[in-house]
Backbone as CSV, one residue per row, in Angstrom:
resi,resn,N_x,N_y,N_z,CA_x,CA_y,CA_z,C_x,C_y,C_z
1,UNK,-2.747,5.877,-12.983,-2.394,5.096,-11.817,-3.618,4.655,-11.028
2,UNK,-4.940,4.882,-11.598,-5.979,4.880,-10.431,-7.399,4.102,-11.810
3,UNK,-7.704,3.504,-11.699,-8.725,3.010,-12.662,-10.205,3.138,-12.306
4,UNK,-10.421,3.882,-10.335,-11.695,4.182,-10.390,-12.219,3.205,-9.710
5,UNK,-13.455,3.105,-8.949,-14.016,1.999,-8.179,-14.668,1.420,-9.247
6,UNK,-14.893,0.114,-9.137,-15.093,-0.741,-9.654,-16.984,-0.826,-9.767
7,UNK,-17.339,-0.606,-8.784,-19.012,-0.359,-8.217,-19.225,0.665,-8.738
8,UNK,-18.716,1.850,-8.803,-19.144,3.105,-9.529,-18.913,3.727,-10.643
9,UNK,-17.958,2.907,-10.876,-17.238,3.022,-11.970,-16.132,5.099,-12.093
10,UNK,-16.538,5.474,-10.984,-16.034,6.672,-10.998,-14.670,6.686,-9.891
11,UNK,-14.222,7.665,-9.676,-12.648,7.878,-9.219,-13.296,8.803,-7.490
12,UNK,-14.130,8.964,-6.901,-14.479,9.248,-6.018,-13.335,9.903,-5.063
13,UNK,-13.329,11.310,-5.971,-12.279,12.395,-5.843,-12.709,12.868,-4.184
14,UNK,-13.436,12.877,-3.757,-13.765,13.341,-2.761,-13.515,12.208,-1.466
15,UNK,-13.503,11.234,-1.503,-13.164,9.879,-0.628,-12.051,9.834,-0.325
16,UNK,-11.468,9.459,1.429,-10.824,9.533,1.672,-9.560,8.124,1.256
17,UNK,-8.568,7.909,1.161,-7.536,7.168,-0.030,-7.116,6.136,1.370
18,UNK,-7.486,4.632,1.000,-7.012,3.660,2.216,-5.421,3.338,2.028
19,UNK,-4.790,2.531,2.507,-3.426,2.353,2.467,-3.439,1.289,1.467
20,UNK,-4.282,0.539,1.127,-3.690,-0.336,0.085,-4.140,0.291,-0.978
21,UNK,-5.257,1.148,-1.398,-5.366,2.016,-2.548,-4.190,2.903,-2.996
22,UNK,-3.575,3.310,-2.220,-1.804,4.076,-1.851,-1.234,3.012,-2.727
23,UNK,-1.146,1.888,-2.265,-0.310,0.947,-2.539,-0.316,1.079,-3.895
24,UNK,-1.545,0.445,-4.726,-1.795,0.034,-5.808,-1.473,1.259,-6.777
25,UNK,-1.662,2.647,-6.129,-1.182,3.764,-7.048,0.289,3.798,-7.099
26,UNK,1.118,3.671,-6.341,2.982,4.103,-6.322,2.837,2.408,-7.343
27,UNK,2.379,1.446,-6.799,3.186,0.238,-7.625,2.458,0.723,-9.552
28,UNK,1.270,0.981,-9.825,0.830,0.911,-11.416,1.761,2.283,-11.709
29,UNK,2.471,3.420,-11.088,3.278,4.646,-11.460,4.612,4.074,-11.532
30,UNK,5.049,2.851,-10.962,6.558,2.355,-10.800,6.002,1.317,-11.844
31,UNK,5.253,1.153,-12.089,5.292,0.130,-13.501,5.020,1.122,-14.737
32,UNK,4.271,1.934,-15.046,4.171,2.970,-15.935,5.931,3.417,-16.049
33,UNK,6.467,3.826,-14.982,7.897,4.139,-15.031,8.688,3.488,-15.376
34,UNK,8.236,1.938,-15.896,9.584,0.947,-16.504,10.496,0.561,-15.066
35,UNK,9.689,0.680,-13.855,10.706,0.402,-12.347,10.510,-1.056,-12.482
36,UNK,10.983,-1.740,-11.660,10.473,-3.184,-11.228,9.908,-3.328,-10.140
37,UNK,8.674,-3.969,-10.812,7.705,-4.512,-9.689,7.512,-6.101,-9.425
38,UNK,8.972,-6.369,-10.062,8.565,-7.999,-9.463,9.298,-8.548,-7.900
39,UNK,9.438,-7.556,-6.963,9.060,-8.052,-5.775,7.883,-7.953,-4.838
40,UNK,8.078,-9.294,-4.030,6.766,-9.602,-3.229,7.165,-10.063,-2.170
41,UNK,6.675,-10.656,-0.756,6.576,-11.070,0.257,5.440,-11.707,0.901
42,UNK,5.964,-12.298,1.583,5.095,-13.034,2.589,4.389,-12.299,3.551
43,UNK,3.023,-11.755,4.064,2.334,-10.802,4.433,1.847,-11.412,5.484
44,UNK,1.525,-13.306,5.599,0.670,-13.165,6.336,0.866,-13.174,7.848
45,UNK,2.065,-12.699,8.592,2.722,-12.694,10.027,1.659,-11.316,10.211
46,UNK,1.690,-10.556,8.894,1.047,-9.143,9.899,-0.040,-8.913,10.237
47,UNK,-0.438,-8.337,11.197,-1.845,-7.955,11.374,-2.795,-7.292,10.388
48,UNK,-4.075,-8.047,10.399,-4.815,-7.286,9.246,-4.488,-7.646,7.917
49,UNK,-3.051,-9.020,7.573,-3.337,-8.843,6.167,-4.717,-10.205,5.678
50,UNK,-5.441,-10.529,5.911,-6.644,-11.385,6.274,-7.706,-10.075,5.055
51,UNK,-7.134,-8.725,5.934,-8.290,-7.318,5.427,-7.979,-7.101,4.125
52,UNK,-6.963,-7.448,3.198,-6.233,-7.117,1.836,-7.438,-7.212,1.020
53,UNK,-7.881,-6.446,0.552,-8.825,-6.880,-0.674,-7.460,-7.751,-1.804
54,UNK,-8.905,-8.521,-2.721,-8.337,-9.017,-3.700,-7.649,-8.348,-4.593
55,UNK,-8.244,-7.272,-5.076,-7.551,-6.593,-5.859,-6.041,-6.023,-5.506
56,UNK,-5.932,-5.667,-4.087,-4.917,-5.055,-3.857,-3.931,-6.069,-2.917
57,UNK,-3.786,-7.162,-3.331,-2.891,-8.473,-2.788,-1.247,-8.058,-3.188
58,UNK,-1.656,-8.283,-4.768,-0.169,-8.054,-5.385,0.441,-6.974,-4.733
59,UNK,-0.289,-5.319,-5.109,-0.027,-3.990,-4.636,0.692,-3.859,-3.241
60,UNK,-0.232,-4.853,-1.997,0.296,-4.830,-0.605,2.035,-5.327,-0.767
61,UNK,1.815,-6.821,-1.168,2.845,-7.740,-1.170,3.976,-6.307,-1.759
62,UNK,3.766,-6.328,-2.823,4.982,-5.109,-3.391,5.354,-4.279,-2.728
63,UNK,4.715,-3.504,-2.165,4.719,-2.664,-1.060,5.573,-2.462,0.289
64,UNK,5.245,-3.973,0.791,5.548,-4.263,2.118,7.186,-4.596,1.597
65,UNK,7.108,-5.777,0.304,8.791,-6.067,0.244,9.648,-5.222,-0.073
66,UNK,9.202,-3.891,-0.820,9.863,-2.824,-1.159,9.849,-1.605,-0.014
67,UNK,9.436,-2.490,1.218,9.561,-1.478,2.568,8.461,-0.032,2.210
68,UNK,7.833,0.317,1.157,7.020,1.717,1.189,5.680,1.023,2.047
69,UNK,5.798,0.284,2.266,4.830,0.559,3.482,4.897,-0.922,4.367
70,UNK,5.304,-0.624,5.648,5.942,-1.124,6.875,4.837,-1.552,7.790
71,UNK,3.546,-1.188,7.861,2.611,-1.485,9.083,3.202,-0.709,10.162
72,UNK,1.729,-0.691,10.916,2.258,0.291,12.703,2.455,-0.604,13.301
73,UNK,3.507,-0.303,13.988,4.093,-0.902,15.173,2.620,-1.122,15.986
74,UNK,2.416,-1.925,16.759,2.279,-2.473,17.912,2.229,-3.525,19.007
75,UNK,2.002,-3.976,19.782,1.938,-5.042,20.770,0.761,-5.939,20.414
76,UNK,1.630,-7.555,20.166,0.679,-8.384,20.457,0.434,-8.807,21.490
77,UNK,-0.351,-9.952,21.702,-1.293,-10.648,22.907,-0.264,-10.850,23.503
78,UNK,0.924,-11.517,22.957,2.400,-12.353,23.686,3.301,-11.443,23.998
79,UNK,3.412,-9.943,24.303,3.890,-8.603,24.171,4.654,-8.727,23.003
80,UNK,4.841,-9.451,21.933,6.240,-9.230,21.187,5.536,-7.866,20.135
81,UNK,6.455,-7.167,19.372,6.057,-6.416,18.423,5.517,-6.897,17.491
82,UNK,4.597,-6.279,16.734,4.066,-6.979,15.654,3.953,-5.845,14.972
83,UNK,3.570,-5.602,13.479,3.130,-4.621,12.677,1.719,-4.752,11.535
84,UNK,0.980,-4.110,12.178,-0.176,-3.965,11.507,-0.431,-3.215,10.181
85,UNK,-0.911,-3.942,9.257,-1.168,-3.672,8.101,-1.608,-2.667,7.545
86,UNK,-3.443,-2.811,8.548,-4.300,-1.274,8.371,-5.034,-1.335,6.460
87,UNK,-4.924,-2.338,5.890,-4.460,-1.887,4.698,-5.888,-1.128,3.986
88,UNK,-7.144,-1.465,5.361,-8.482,-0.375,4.557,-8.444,1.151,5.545
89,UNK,-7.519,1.019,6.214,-7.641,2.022,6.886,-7.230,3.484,5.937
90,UNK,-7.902,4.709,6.813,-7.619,5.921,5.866,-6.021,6.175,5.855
91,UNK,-5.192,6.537,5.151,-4.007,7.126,5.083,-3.460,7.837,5.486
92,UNK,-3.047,8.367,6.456,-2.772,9.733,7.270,-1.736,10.713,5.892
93,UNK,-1.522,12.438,6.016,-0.942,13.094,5.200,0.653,12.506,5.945
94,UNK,0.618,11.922,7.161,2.240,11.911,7.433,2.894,10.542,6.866
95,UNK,1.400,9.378,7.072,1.853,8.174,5.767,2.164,8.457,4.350
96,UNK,1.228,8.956,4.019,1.548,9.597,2.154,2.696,10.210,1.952
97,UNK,3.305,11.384,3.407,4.339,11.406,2.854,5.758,10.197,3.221
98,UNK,5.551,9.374,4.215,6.683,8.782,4.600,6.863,7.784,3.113
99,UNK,5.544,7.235,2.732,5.898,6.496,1.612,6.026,7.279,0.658
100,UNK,6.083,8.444,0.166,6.551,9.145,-0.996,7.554,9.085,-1.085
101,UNK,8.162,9.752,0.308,9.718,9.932,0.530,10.617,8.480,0.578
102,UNK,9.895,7.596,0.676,10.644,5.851,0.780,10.933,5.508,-1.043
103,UNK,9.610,6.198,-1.679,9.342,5.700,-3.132,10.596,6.545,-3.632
104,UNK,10.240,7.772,-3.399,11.487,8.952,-4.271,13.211,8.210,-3.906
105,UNK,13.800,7.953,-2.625,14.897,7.202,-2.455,14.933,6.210,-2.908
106,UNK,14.087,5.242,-3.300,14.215,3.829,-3.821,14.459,4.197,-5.318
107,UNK,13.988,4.865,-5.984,14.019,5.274,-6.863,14.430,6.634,-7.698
């Protein structure tokens, strides 16, 4: 599920895991699993998706339309809610598990 940085060519076991690296692991384990991964969405209302690396476009998009990962709530400039992406940000243990637990029910 993890192919390793690309620059180092190593799996940098010790580095902390961003949210779209998350991503890209549950979606290549739900494709290894024979799940379907052909949904996607439209990303760019949220905050931060501008930050998506290339690699992890598809991974987000899948992600977000399959609800395992939602963005944080917060306030924009216009007060309305908005939800932020985050998608290089580190992963918290209470994200890893909310999207585990979203992946295990979906599936």
């Amino acid at each position: 599920v993890t192919t390793g940085n690309t620059t180092t060519m190593t799996f940098n076991v010790s580095t902390p895991v961003t949210r779209q690296q998350l991503a890209s692991f549950f979606y290549r384990y739900a494709e290894y699993k024979g799940y379907d991964v052909s949904q996607t969405t439209d990303i760019s209302h949220m905050l931060n998706a501008d930050k998506v690396s290339g690699y992890a476009t598809t991974y987000i998009k899948w992600a977000v339309a399959t609800e395992l990962i939602t963005g944080s709530e917060t306030t924009g400039a216009n007060g309305a809610v908005v939800y932020d992406l985050k998608p290089q940000a580190t992963a918290t243990r209470a994200q890893l598990a909310a999207i585990l637990q979203r992946f295990c029910e979906a599936n």
